[in-house]
Amino acid sequence: MKYTILENMGLGNMDLSILLIILSVMVLVLTVLTVILLISSNKLKKNYRKFMTGKNVKSLESEIVGLFEDNKSMKEQINDNRRDIRSLYKQMRGVYQKCSINRYDAFQEMGGKLSFCLTLLNEDNDGFILNSVHSSAGCYNYLKQIKGGRCEIDLGAEEQKSLDSALNGGND
């Protein structure tokens, strides 16, 4: 049999059964693709319904705008917190953070360890040593300035022990 349509398309020598097989395979592939697209479309519709449940376009828009405003205010608050932390850190550098107290007996005849050395240092190891010597004649206080963990004036054994303890975080 001759088919003029096939001849006009340049397929006059082709067997009709081959053409039917090719068309059947194409219909099957298209059917499978259509089923996949329908399943995907149904999932998308279900997710859309969940997303839009109880909401209309105006309320959804206002909620999104609200989220953007909340995000903006949180960013501003974070920046404020960073500035405050920097300011506090600068202030804390000068605060006495390391301290040590060393009690001792200044004289053999005195007991009870009433004399003491108090060392207070900041983060840069600047501060002072207060040495309070208690004797039977009275109490005498001496103050020595510390810069960078060192004193320009010679330290006594008790004062050096208190300074070393403060430099080590009071762990001695």
XYZ file of C-alpha atoms in Angstrom:
172
model
C 0.000 0.000 0.000
C 1.093 3.436 -0.786
C 0.374 6.314 1.469
C 0.533 9.677 -0.161
C 0.917 11.494 3.128
C 4.096 9.527 3.885
C 5.376 10.125 0.383
C 4.799 13.857 0.721
C 6.820 13.832 3.955
C 9.651 11.899 2.317
C 8.827 8.650 4.155
C 7.175 6.767 1.327
C 9.357 3.644 1.747
C 8.772 3.372 5.513
C 6.685 0.545 6.856
C 3.507 1.636 8.632
C 4.109 -0.756 11.561
C 7.417 0.971 12.402
C 5.684 4.317 12.359
C 2.956 2.994 14.691
C 5.556 1.595 17.088
C 7.411 4.939 17.202
C 4.146 6.803 17.787
C 3.096 4.326 20.491
C 6.423 4.799 22.328
C 6.040 8.579 22.090
C 2.480 8.408 23.456
C 3.680 6.210 26.336
C 6.543 8.628 27.169
C 4.167 11.595 27.026
C 1.675 9.778 29.261
C 4.384 9.070 31.864
C 5.543 12.713 31.744
C 1.952 13.906 32.135
C 1.461 11.700 35.216
C 4.714 12.995 36.746
C 3.663 16.598 36.081
C 0.224 15.987 37.622
C 1.800 14.524 40.768
C 4.203 17.476 41.042
C 1.388 19.916 40.452
C -0.724 18.308 43.192
C 2.172 18.480 45.667
C 2.696 22.127 44.801
C -1.020 22.864 45.263
C -1.022 21.082 48.627
C 2.010 23.084 49.811
C 0.430 26.300 48.553
C -2.795 25.557 50.464
C -0.798 24.915 53.643
C 1.104 28.166 53.148
C -2.041 30.187 52.509
C -4.195 28.561 55.210
C -6.050 31.238 57.144
C -4.352 34.037 55.297
C -5.256 36.387 52.563
C -2.874 38.273 50.340
C -3.006 41.456 52.468
C -2.281 39.687 55.772
C 0.509 37.669 54.166
C 2.049 40.846 52.788
C 1.853 42.556 56.187
C 3.489 39.561 57.856
C 6.367 39.605 55.362
C 6.790 43.369 55.872
C 6.734 42.754 59.638
C 9.480 40.155 59.312
C 11.636 42.585 57.338
C 11.087 45.280 59.982
C 11.952 42.830 62.772
C 15.098 41.832 60.903
C 16.073 45.487 60.474
C 15.515 46.266 64.164
C 17.536 43.180 65.189
C 20.439 44.317 62.991
C 20.312 47.770 64.611
C 20.235 46.189 68.064
C 23.224 43.985 67.190
C 25.184 47.038 66.066
C 24.245 48.871 69.291
C 25.346 45.849 71.328
C 28.688 45.728 69.498
C 29.308 49.421 70.233
C 28.389 48.897 73.894
C 30.692 45.871 74.182
C 33.595 47.833 72.660
C 32.952 50.696 75.077
C 32.765 48.338 78.064
C 35.964 46.601 76.996
C 37.790 49.944 76.810
C 36.497 50.843 80.279
C 37.418 47.434 81.709
C 41.075 47.749 80.672
C 41.637 50.327 83.439
C 39.665 48.489 86.121
C 41.596 46.534 88.730
C 41.111 42.923 87.711
C 43.985 41.135 89.399
C 44.380 41.220 93.135
C 46.316 39.484 95.823
C 46.634 39.861 99.567
C 49.515 38.459 101.543
C 49.200 38.475 105.346
C 52.314 38.214 107.460
C 53.903 39.002 110.818
C 56.092 42.091 110.428
C 57.880 41.610 113.773
C 58.767 38.528 115.800
C 57.088 39.832 118.969
C 53.796 40.465 117.089
C 51.526 37.549 116.254
C 48.257 37.086 114.414
C 49.530 38.150 111.007
C 48.101 41.661 111.332
C 50.371 43.121 108.622
C 49.472 42.675 104.976
C 50.386 43.515 101.373
C 47.504 44.231 99.022
C 48.222 44.264 95.277
C 45.690 45.529 92.724
C 46.476 45.422 88.974
C 44.545 46.162 85.793
C 44.739 44.253 82.499
C 47.993 46.015 81.573
C 49.518 45.050 84.956
C 49.430 48.657 86.141
C 48.314 49.361 89.683
C 49.729 49.519 93.190
C 50.879 47.594 96.240
C 49.592 48.732 99.611
C 51.799 47.459 102.432
C 50.322 47.883 105.893
C 52.834 47.137 108.663
C 51.364 46.599 112.124
C 53.630 47.057 115.130
C 53.159 47.632 118.855
C 53.820 51.355 118.259
C 51.187 51.708 115.520
C 50.236 50.870 111.966
C 52.173 52.221 108.992
C 50.977 52.143 105.384
C 53.198 52.251 102.322
C 51.983 52.558 98.750
C 54.136 51.569 95.772
C 53.126 52.141 92.161
C 53.314 49.259 89.656
C 53.721 49.852 85.885
C 53.687 46.906 83.500
C 54.110 44.454 86.363
C 57.260 46.174 87.713
C 57.995 48.593 90.515
C 60.697 51.290 90.347
C 61.224 50.989 94.115
C 62.721 47.824 95.586
C 60.082 45.478 96.950
C 60.246 43.558 100.185
C 59.807 39.781 100.191
C 56.124 40.020 101.218
C 55.439 42.704 98.603
C 57.133 40.658 95.867
C 55.131 37.585 96.877
C 51.887 39.573 96.688
C 52.834 41.056 93.287
C 53.787 37.642 91.860
C 50.529 36.202 93.104
C 48.497 38.996 91.457
C 50.421 38.632 88.187
C 49.593 34.914 88.213
C 45.905 35.658 88.692
C 45.965 35.203 92.479
C 46.685 31.475 92.142
C 49.781 31.452 94.369
